[in-house]
Short mmCIF file of C-alpha atoms in Angstrom, two decimals:
data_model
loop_
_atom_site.label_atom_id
_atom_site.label_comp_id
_atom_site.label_asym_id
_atom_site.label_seq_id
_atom_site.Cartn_x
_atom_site.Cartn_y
_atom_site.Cartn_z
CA UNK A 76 -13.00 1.72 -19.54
CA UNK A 77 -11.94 3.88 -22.58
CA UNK A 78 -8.61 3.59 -23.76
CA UNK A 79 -7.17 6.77 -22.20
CA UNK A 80 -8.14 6.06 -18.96
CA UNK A 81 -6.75 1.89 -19.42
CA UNK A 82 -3.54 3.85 -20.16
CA UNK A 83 -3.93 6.17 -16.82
CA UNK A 84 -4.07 3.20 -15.09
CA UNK A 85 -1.38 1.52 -16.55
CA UNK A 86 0.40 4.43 -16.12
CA UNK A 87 -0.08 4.53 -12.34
CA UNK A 88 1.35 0.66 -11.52
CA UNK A 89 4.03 1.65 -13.43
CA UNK A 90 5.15 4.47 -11.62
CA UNK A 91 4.52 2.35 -7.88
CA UNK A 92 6.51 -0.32 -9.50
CA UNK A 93 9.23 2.33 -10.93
CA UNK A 94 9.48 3.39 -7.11
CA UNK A 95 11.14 0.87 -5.95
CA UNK A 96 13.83 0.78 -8.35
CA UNK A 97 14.09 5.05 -7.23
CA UNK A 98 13.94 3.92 -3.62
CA UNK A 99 17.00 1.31 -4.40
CA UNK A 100 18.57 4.44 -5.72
CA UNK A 101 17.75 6.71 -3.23
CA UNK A 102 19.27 4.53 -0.85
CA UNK A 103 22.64 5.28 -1.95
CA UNK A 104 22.45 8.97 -1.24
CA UNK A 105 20.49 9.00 2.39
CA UNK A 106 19.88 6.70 5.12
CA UNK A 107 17.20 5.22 5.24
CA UNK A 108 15.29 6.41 7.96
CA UNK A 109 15.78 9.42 7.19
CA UNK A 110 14.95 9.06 3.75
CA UNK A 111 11.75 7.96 4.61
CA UNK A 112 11.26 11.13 6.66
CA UNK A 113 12.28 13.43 4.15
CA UNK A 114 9.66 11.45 1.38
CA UNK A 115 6.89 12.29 3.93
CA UNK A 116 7.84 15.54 4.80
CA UNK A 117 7.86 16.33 1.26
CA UNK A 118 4.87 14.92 0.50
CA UNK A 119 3.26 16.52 2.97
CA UNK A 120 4.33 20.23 2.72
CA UNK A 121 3.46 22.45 1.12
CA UNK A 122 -0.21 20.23 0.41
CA UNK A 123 -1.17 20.34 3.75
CA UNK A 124 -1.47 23.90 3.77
CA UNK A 125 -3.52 23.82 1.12
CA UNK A 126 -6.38 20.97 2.34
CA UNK A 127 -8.94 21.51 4.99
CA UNK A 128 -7.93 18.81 7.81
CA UNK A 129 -10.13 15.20 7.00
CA UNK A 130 -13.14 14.72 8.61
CA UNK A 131 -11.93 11.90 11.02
CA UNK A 132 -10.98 11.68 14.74
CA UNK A 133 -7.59 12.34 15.45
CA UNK A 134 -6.63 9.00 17.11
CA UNK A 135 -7.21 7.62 13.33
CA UNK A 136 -4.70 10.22 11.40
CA UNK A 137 -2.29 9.18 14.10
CA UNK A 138 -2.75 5.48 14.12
CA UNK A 139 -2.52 5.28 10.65
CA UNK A 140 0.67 7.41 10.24
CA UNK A 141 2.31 5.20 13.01
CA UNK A 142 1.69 2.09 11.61
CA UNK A 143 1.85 3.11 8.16
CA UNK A 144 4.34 5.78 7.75
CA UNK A 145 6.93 4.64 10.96
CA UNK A 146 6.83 1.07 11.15
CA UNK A 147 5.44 -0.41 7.32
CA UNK A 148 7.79 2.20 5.35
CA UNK A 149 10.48 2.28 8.28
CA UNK A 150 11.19 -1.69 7.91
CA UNK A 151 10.95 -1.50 3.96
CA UNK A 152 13.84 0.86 3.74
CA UNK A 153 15.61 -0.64 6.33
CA UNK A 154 15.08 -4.09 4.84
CA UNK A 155 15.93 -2.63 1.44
CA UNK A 156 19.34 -0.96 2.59
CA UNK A 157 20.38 -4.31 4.23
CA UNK A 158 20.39 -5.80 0.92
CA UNK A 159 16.45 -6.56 0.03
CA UNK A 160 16.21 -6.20 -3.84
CA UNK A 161 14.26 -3.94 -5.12
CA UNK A 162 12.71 -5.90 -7.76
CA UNK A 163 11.97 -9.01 -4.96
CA UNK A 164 10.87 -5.82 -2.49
CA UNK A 165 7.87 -4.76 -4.57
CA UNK A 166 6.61 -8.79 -5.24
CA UNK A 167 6.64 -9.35 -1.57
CA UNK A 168 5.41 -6.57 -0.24
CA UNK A 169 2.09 -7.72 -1.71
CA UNK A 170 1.72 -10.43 0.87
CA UNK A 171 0.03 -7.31 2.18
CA UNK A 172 -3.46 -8.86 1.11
CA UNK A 173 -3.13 -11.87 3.00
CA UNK A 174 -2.45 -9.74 5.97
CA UNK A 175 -5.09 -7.33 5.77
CA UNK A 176 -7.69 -10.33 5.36
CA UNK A 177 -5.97 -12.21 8.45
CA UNK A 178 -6.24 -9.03 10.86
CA UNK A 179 -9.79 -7.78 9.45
CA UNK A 180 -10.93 -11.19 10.22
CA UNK A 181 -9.46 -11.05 13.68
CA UNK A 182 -10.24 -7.43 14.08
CA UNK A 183 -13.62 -6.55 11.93
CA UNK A 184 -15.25 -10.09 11.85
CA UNK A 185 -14.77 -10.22 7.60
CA UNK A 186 -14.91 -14.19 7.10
CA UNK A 187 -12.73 -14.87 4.07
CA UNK A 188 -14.73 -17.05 1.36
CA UNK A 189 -12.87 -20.66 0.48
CA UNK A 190 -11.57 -19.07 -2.55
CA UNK A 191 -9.85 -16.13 -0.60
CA UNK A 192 -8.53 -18.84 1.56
CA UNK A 193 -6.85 -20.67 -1.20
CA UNK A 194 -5.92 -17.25 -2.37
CA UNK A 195 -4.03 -16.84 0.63
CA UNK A 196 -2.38 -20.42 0.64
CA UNK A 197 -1.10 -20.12 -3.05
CA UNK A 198 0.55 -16.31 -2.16
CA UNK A 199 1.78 -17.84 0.99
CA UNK A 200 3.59 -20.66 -1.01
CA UNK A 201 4.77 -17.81 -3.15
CA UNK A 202 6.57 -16.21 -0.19
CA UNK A 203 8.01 -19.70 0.20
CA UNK A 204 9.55 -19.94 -2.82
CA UNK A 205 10.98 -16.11 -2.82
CA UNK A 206 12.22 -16.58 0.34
CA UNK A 207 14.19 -20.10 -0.87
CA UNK A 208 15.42 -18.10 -4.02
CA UNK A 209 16.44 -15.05 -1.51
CA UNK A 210 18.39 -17.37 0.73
CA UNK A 211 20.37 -19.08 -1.41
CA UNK A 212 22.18 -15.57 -2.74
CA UNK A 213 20.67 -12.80 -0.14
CA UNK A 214 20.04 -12.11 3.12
CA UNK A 215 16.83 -13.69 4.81
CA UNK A 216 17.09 -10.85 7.78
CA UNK A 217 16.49 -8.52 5.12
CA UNK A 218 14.00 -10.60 3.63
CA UNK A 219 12.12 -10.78 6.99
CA UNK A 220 12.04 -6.94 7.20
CA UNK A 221 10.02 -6.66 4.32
CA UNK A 222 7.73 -9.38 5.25
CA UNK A 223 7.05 -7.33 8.68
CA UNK A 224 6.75 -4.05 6.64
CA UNK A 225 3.99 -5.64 4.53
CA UNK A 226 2.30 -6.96 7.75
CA UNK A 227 2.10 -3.20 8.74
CA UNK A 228 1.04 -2.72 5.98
CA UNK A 229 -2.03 -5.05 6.43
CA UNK A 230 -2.53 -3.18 9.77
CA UNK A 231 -2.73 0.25 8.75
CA UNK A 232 -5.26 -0.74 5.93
CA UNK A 233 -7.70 -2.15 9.13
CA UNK A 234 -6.73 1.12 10.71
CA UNK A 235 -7.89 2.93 7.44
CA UNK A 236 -10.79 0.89 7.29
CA UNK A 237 -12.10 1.99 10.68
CA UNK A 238 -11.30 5.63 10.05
CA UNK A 239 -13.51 5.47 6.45
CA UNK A 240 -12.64 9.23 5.57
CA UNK A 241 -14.61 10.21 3.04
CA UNK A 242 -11.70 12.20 0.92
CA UNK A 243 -8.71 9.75 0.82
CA UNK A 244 -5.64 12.20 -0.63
CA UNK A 245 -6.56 14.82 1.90
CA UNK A 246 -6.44 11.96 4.66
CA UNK A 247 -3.30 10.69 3.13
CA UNK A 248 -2.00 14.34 3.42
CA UNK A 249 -2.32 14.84 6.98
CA UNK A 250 -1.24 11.30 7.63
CA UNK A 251 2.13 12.11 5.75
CA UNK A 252 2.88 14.81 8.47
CA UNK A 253 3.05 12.10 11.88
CA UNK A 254 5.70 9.90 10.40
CA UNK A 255 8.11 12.67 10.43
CA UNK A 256 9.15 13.72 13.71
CA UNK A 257 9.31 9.99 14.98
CA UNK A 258 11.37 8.80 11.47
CA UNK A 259 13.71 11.98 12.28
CA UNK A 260 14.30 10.77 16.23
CA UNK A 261 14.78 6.91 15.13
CA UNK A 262 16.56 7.84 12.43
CA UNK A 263 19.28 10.19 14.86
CA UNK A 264 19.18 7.97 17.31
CA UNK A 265 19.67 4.79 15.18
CA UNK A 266 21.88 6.42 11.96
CA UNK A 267 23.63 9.17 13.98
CA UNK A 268 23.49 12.88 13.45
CA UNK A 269 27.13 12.77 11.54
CA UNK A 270 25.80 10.34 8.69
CA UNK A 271 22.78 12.31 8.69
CA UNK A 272 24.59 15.42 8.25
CA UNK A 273 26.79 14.17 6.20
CA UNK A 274 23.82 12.72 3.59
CA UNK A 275 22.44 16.66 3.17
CA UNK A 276 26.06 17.79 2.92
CA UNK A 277 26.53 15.92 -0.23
CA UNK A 278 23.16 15.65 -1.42
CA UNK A 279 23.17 15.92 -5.00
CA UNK A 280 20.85 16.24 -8.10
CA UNK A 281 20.09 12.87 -8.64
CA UNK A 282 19.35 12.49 -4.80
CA UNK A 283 16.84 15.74 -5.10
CA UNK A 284 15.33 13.17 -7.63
CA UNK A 285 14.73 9.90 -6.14
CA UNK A 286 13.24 12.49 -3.18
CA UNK A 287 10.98 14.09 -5.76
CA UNK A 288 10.08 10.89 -7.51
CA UNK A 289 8.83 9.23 -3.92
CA UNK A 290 7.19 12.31 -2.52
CA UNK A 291 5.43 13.66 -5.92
CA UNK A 292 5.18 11.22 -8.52
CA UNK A 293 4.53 8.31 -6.63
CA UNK A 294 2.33 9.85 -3.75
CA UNK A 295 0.82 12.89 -5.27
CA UNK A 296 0.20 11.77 -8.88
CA UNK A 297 -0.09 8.05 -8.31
CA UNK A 298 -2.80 8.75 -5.42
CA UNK A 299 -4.51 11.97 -7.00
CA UNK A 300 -4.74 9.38 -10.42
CA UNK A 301 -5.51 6.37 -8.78
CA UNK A 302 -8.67 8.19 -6.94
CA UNK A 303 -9.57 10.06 -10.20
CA UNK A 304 -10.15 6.50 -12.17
CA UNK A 305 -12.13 5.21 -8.85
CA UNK A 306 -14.22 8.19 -9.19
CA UNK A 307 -15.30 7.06 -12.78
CA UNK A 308 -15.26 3.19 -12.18
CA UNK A 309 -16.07 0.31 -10.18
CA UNK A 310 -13.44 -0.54 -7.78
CA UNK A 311 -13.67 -3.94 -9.08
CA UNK A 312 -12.70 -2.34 -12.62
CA UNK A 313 -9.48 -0.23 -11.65
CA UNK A 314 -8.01 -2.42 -8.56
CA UNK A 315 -6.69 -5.36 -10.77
CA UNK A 316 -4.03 -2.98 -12.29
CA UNK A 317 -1.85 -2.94 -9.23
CA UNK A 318 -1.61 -6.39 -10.07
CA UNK A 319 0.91 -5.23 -12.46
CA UNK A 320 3.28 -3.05 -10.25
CA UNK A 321 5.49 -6.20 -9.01
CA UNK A 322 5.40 -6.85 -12.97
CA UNK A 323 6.98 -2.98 -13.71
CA UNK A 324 9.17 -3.20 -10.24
CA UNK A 325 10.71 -6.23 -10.73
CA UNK A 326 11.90 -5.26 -14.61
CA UNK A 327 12.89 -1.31 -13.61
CA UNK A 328 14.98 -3.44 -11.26
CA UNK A 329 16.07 -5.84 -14.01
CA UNK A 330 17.11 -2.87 -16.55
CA UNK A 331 18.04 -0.23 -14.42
CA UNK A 332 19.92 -1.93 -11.63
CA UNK A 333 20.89 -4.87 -13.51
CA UNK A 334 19.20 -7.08 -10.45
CA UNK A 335 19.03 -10.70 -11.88
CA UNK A 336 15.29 -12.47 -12.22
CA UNK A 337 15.31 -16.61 -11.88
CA UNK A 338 13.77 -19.08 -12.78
CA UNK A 339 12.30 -19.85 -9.32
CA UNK A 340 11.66 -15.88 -8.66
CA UNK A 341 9.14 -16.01 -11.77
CA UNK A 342 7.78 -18.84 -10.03
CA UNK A 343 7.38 -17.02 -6.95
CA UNK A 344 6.27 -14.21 -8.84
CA UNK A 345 3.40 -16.12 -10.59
CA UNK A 346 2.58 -17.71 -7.13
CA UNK A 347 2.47 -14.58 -5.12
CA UNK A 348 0.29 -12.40 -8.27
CA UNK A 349 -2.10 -15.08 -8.70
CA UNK A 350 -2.42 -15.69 -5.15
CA UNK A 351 -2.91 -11.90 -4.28
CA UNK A 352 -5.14 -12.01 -7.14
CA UNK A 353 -7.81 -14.39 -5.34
CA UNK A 354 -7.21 -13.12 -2.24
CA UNK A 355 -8.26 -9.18 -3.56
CA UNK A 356 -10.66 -9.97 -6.25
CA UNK A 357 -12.79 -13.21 -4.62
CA UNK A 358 -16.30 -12.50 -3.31
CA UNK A 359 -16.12 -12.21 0.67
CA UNK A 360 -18.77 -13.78 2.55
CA UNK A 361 -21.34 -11.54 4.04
CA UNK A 362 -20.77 -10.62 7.75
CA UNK A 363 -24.12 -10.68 9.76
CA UNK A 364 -25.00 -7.38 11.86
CA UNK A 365 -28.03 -7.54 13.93
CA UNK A 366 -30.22 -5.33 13.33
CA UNK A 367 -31.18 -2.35 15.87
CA UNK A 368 -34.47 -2.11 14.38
CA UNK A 369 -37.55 -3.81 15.38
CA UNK A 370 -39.06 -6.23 12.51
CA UNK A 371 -41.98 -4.25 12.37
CA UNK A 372 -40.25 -1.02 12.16
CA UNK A 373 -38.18 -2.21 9.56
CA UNK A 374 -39.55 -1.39 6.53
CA UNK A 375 -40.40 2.54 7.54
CA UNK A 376 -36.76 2.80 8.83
CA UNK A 377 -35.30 1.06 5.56
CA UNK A 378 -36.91 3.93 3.18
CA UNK A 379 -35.09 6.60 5.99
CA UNK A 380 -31.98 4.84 5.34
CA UNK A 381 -30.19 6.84 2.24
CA UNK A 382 -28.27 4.02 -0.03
CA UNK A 383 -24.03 3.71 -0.11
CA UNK A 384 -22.54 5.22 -2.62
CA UNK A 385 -19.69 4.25 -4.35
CA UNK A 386 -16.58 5.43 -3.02
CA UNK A 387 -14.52 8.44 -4.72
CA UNK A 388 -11.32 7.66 -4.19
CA UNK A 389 -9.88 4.91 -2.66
CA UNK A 390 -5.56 4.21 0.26
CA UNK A 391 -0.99 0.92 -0.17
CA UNK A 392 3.37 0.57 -1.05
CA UNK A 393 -2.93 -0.70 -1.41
CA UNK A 394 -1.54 0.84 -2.22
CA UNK A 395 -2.94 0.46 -2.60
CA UNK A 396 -1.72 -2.85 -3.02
CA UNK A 397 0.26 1.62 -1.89
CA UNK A 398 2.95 -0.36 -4.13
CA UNK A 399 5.68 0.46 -1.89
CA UNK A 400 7.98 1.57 -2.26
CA UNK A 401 5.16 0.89 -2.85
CA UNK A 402 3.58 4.75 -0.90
CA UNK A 403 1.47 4.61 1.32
CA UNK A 404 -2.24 3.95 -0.13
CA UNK A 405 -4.82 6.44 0.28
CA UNK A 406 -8.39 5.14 2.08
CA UNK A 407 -11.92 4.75 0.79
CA UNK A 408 -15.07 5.31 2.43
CA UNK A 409 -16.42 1.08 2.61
CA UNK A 410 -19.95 1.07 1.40
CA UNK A 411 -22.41 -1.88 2.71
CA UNK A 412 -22.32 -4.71 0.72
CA UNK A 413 -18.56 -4.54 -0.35
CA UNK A 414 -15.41 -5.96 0.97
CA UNK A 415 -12.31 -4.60 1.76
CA UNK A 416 -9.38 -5.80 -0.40
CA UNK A 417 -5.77 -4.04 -0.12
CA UNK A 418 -3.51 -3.98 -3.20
CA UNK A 419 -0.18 -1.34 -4.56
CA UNK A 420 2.21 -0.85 -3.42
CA UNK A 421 2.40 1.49 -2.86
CA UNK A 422 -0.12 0.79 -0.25
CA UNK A 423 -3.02 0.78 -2.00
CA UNK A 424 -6.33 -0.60 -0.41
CA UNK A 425 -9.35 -0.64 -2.39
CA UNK A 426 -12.94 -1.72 -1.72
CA UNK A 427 -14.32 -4.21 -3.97
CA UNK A 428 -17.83 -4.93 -5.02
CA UNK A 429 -19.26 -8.26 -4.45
CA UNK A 430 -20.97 -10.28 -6.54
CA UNK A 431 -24.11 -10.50 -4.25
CA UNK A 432 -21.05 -9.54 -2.30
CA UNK A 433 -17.47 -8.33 -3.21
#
């Protein structure tokens, strides 16, 4: 990878590990619901007017901007204005992994290898030891919240896996526009037209910002960049940088917001990274499929068959590991032969080569 493009991707976890300390911010000036409404709505417009709708069934846009944009970034604001840190927010969220392997397991038939499984017991213990370190000075209800959002998280990258649209920001796009009417109803029914009201009313300049920030930077940029380096590299190549966006969130959280960082949250930290790390970056074992085609047949219908390709752009607060707020993560078309690993954030999913495998 040459040196500029290293930098891009630098670049990119930093600004999905920046958003949290935004959203944290960004909390002060709207509810939360709504904020997360008003991030999609302004992610989505005026881009949507401008990209041809994604070549995918319906059911999948709406699935994924249920799951994704409703519940996953619903319960992380909610969990974050009920007193989740932001710093601790963007470390836990990445439990994400060990959810999307779980439910694409249970869902797809993807057998985790014994080193994904260990993966998954070392970010598990990390969890353990956050949510120890969050209890004795926080609130474990809020803690919970973001657990659940990064579960939804894990579902909406299965969802996204089944969809495989072949351009991921224009399917990100279009997913952006279902969250908003249902975020708008929970949020009026939930927050209450007068604090909504109230939240525009006094909306100010640095509130315009942490909007901006979430909607542009993070989504538009962070996406458009994070598809343009998958474009020029192996998945395997560009998906260990979101590795780094609990890294940036939790010290924007430390310098900006003056959140403190333990001992035993480094520990969880190092638990839940390295943990997320095996789980994302371990070869997957190969899932049989029986074969439609008679043995004989075989070899005529092989050289018919035209060979994957590797993905353009890959979906997630992925992120990927959307990290996220980690944003939502944009999807990737899965080629045979590779396995699905989620990493951001901001939801960012990518596909990973395997060895023989992933």
């Amino acid at each position: 990878m040459r040196p500029a493009h290293l930098a891009l991707a630098v670049l990119v976890a930093a600004v999905w590990g920046v958003n949290f300390t935004v959203v944290e911010i960004g909390l002060g000036h709207f509810p939360p619901l709504l904020f997360s409404a008003l991030r999609f709505l302004v992610a989505a417009l005026p881009a949507v007017f401008f990209v041809g709708r994604p070549k995918v069934a319906w059911k999948w846009i709406v699935a994924v901007g249920l799951v994704l944009g409703v519940a996953k970034f619903g319960l992380l604001f909610v969990g974050m204005d009920a007193g989740m840190p932001a710093g601790l927010s963007s470390l836990v969220l990445q439990i994400q992994s060990v959810f999307t392997a779980v439910i694409a397991f249970a869902v797809l038939g993807e057998r985790p290898t014994r080193v994904r499984l260990l993966g998954m017991a070392v970010a598990l213990a990390g969890i353990g030891v956050a949510a120890a370190d969050e209890g004795a000075s926080g609130s474990l209800g809020a803690f919970a919240l973001v657990v659940a959002a990064a579960a939804c998280w894990g579902a909406s990258n299965v969802l996204t896996r089944k969809a495989s649209p072949p351009d991921p920001l224009n399917f990100m796009v279009w997913v952006s526009t279902v969250p908003v009417l249902p975020l708008l109803a929970l949020s009026l029914l939930t927050e209450g037209p007068s604090r909504d009201l109230a939240a525009l009313r006094a909306l100010d300049w640095q509130g315009v910002g942490t909007l901006g920030y979430v909607a542009w930077v993070t989504t538009v940029f962070g996406f458009g960049a994070w598809g343009w380096l998958l474009h020029r590299h192996p998945a395997s190549t560009v998906a260990p940088f979101s590795l780094l966006v609990p890294v940036f969130g939790m010290t924007s959280a430390a310098l900006f917001l003056g959140e403190p960082v333990s001992g035993l949250r480094w520990c969880a930290a190092a638990l839940l990274v390295g943990g997320v790390a095996l789980t994302s970056l371990a070869p997957a074992a190969a899932t049989a499929v029986p074969s439609a085609v008679p043995p004989a047949a075989t070899p005529a219908a092989a050289s018919a068959v035209p060979p994957a390709v590797q993905p353009a752009a890959q979906p997630a607060d992925q992120a990927l590991d959307q990290p996220a707020d980690q944003p939502a993560v944009p999807p990737v078309v899965q080629p045979e032969g590779t396995a699905w690993t989620s990493v951001h954030p901001v939801d960012v999913p990518a596909p990973e080569r395997t060895g023989a495998g992933s």
